[in-house]
PDB file of C-alpha atoms and ligand atoms in Angstrom:
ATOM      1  CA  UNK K1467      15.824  23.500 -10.195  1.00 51.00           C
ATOM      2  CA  UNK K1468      17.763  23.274 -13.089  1.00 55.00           C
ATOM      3  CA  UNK K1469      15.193  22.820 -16.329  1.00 54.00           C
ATOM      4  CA  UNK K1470      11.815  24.016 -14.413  1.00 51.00           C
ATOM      5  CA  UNK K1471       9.969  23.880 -18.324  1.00 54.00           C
ATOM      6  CA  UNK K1472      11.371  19.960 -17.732  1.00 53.00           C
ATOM      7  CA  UNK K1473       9.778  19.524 -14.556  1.00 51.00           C
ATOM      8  CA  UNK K1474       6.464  21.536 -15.198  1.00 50.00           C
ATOM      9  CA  UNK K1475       5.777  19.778 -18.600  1.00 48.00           C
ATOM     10  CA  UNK K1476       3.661  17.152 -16.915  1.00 50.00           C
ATOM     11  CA  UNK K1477       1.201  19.650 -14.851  1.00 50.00           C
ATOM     12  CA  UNK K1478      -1.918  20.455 -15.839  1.00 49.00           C
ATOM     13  CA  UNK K1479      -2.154  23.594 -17.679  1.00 50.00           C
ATOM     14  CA  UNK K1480      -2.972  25.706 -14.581  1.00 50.00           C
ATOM     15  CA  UNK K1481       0.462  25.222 -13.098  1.00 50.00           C
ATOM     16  CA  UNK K1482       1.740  26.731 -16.323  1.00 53.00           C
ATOM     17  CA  UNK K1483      -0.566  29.693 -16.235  1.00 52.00           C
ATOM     18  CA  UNK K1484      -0.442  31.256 -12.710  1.00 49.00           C
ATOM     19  CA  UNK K1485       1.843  28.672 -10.714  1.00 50.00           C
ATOM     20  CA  UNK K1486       1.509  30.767  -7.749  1.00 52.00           C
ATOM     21  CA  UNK K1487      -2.224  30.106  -7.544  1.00 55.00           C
ATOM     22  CA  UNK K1488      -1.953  26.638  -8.576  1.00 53.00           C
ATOM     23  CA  UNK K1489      -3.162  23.865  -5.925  1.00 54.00           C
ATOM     24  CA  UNK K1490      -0.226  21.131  -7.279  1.00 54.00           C
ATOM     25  CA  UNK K1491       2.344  20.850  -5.040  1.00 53.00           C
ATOM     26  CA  UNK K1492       5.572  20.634  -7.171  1.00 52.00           C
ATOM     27  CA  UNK K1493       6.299  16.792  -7.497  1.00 55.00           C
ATOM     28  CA  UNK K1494       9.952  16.161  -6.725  1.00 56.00           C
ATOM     29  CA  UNK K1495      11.753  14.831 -10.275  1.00 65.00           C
ATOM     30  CA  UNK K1496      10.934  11.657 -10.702  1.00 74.00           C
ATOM     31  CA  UNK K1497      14.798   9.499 -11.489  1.00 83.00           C
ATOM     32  CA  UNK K1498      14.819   6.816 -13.878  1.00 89.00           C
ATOM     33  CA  UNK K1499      15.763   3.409 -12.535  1.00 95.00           C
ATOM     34  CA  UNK K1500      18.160   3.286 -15.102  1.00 92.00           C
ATOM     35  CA  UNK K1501      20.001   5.690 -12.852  1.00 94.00           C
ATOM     36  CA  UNK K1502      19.854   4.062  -9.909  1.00 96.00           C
ATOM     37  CA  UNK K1503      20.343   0.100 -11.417  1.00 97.00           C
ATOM     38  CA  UNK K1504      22.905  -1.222 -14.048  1.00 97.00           C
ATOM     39  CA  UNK K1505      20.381  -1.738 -17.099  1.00 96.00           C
ATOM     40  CA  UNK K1506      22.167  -5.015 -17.873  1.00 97.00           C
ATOM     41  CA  UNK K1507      21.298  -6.432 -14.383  1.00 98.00           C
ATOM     42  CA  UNK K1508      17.585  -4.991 -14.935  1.00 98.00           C
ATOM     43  CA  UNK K1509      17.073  -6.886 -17.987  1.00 97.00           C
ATOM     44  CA  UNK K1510      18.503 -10.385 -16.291  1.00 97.00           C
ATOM     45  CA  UNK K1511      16.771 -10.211 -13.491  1.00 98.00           C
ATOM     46  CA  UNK K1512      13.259  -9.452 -15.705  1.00 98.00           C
ATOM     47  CA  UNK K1513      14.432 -12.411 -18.557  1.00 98.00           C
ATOM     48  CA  UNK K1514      15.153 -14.590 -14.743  1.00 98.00           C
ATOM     49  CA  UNK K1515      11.292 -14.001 -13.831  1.00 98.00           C
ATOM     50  CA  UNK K1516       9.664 -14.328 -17.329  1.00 97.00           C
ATOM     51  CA  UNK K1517       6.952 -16.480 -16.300  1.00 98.00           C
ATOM     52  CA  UNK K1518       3.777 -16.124 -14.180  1.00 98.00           C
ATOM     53  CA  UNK K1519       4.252 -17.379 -10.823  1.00 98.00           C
ATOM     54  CA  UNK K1520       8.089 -18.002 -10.523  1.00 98.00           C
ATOM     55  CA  UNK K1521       8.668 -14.131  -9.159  1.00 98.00           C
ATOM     56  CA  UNK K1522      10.982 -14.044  -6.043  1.00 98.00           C
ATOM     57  CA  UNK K1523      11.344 -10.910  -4.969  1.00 98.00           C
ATOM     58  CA  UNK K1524      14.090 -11.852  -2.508  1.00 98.00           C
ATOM     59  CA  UNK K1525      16.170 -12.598  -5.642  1.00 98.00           C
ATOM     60  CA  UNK K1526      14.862  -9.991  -8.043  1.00 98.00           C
ATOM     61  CA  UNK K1527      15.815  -7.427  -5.466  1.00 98.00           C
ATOM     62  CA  UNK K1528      19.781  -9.472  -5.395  1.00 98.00           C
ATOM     63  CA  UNK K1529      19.451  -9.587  -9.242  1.00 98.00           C
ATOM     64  CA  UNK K1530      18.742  -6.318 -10.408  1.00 98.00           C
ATOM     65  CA  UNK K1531      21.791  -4.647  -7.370  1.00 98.00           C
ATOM     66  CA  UNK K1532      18.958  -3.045  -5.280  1.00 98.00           C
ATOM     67  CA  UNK K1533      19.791  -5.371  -2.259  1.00 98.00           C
ATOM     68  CA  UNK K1534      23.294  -4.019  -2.087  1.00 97.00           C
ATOM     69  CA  UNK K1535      22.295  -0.419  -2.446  1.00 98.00           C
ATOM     70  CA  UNK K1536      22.051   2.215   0.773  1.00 98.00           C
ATOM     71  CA  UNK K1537      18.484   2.913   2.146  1.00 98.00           C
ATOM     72  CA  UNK K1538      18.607   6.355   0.444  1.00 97.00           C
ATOM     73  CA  UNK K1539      19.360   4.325  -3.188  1.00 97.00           C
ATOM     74  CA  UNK K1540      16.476   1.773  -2.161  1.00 98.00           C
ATOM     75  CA  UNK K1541      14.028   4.841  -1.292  1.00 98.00           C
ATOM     76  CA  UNK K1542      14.750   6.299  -4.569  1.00 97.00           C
ATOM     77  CA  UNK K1543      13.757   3.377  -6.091  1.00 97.00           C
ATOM     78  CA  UNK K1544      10.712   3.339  -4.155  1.00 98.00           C
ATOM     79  CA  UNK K1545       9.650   6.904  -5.135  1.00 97.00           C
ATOM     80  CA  UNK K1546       9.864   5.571  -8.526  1.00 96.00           C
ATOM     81  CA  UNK K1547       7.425   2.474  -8.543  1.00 97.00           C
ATOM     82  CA  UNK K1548       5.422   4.881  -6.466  1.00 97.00           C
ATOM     83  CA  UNK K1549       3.702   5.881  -9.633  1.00 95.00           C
ATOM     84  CA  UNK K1550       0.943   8.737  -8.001  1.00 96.00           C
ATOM     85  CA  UNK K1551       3.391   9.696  -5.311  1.00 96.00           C
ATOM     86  CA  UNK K1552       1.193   8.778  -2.504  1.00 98.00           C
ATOM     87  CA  UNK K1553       3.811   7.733  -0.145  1.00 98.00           C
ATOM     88  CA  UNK K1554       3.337   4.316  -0.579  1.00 98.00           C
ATOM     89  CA  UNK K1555       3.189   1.540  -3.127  1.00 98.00           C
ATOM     90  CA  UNK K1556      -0.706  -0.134  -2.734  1.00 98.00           C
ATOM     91  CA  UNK K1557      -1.880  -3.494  -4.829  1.00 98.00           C
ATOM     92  CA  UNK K1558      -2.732  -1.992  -7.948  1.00 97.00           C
ATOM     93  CA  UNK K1559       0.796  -0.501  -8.318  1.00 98.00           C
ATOM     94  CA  UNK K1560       2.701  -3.265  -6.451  1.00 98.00           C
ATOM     95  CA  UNK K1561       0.513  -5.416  -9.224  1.00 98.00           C
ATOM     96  CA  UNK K1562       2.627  -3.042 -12.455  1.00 97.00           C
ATOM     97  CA  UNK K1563       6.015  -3.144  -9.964  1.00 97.00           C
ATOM     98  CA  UNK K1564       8.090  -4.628 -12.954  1.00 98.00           C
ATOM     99  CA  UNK K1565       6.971  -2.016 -15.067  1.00 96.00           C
ATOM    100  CA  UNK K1566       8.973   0.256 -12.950  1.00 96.00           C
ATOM    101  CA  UNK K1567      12.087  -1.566 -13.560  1.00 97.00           C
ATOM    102  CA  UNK K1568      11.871  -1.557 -17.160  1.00 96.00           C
ATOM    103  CA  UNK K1569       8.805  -0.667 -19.850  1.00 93.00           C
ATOM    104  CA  UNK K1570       8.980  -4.168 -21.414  1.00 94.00           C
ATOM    105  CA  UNK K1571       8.762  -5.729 -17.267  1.00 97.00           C
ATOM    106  CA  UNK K1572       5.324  -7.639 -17.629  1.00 98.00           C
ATOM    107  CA  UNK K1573       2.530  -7.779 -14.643  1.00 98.00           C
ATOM    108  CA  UNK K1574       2.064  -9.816 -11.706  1.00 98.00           C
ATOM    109  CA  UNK K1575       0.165 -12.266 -11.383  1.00 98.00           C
ATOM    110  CA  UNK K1576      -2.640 -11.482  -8.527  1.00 98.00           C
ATOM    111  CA  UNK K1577      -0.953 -14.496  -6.911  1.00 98.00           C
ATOM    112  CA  UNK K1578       2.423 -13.061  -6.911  1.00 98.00           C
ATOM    113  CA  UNK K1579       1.134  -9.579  -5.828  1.00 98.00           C
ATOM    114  CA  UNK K1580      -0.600 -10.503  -2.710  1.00 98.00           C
ATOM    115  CA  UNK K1581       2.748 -12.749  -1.943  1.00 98.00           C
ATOM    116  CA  UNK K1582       4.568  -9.762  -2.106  1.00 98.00           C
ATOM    117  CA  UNK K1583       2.259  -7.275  -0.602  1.00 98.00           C
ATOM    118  CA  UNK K1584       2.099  -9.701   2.904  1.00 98.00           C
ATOM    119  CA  UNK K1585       6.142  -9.875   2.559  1.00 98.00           C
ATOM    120  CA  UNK K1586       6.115  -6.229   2.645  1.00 98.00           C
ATOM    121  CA  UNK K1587       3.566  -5.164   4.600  1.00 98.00           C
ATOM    122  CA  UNK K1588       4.324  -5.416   8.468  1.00 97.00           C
ATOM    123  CA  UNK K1589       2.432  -3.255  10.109  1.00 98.00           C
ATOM    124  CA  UNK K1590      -0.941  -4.655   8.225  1.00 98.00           C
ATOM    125  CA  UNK K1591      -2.588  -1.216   6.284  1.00 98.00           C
ATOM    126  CA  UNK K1592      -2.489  -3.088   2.786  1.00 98.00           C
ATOM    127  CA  UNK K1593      -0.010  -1.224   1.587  1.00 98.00           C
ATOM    128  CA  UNK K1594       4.038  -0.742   1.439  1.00 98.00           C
ATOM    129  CA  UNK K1595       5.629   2.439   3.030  1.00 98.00           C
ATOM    130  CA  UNK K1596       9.283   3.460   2.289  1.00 98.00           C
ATOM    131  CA  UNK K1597      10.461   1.898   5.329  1.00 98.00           C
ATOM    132  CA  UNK K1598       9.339  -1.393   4.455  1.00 98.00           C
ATOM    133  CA  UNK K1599       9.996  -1.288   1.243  1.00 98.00           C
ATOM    134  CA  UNK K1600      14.111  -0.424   2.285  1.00 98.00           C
ATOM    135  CA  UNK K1601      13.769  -3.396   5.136  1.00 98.00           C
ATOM    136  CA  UNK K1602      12.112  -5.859   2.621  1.00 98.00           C
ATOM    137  CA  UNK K1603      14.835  -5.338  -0.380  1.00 98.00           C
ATOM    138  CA  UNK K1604      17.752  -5.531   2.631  1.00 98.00           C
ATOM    139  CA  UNK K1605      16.401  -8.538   4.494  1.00 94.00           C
TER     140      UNK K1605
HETATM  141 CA1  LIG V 266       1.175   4.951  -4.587  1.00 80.31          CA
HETATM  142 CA1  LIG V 267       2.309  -1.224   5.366  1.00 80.31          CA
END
């Protein structure tokens, strides 16, 4: 690792005192969308999907270049809107997923988060794993 003090910053303070004793596991550095996506196609896709209801995520995912991006670009991605690295995006996050994309990205509506979630979620646990997040965004 490059800037450890970087990637520590966010612990809580017993990583920082005696890291070997510390129960964390070391979460891998989180990358900005902003480095996966063109910023430009972020904000059209958001300004495309300003109001509640009319989210598509079949053409949010063509807007905003993730659709066109390799499975390891589209798993980045998902590690990002995975907010408490769980492996796997559940409602409440899936409900913030804009948010991910950019700060200013506003909610779902519950409507458009349980569309989503039964888009996603194939194999039925109620929530969306990296493999179906990278087959929903190339589908
Ligand atoms: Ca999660
Ligand atoms: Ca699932």
């Amino acid at each position: 690792m490059l800037f450890p003090e970087l990637l520590y910053s966010s612990l809580s303070s017993c990583c920082t005192q005696s890291r070997t004793h510390c129960q964390h596991s070391t979460p891998a550095a989180k990358m900005a969308m902003s480095s996966i996506l063109n910023t430009d196609d972020i904000k059209k896709a958001l300004d495309a999907f300003k109001a509640a209801d009319s989210f598509d995520h079949k053409k949010f995912f063509e807007m905003v270049g993730l659709k066109g991006k390799s499975a390891d670009d589209v798993k980045k991605a998902f590690h990002v809107l995975d907010a408490d690295n769980s492996g796997f995006i559940e409602e409440e996050e899936l409900k913030f997923v804009l948010k991910g994309f950019a700060t200013n990205g506003r909610d779902l509506t519950d409507k458009e988060t349980k569309a989503f979630l039964k888009a996603a979620d194939k194999d039925g646990d109620g929530k969306i794993g990296a493999e179906e997040f990278v087959a929903l965004v190339h589908e």
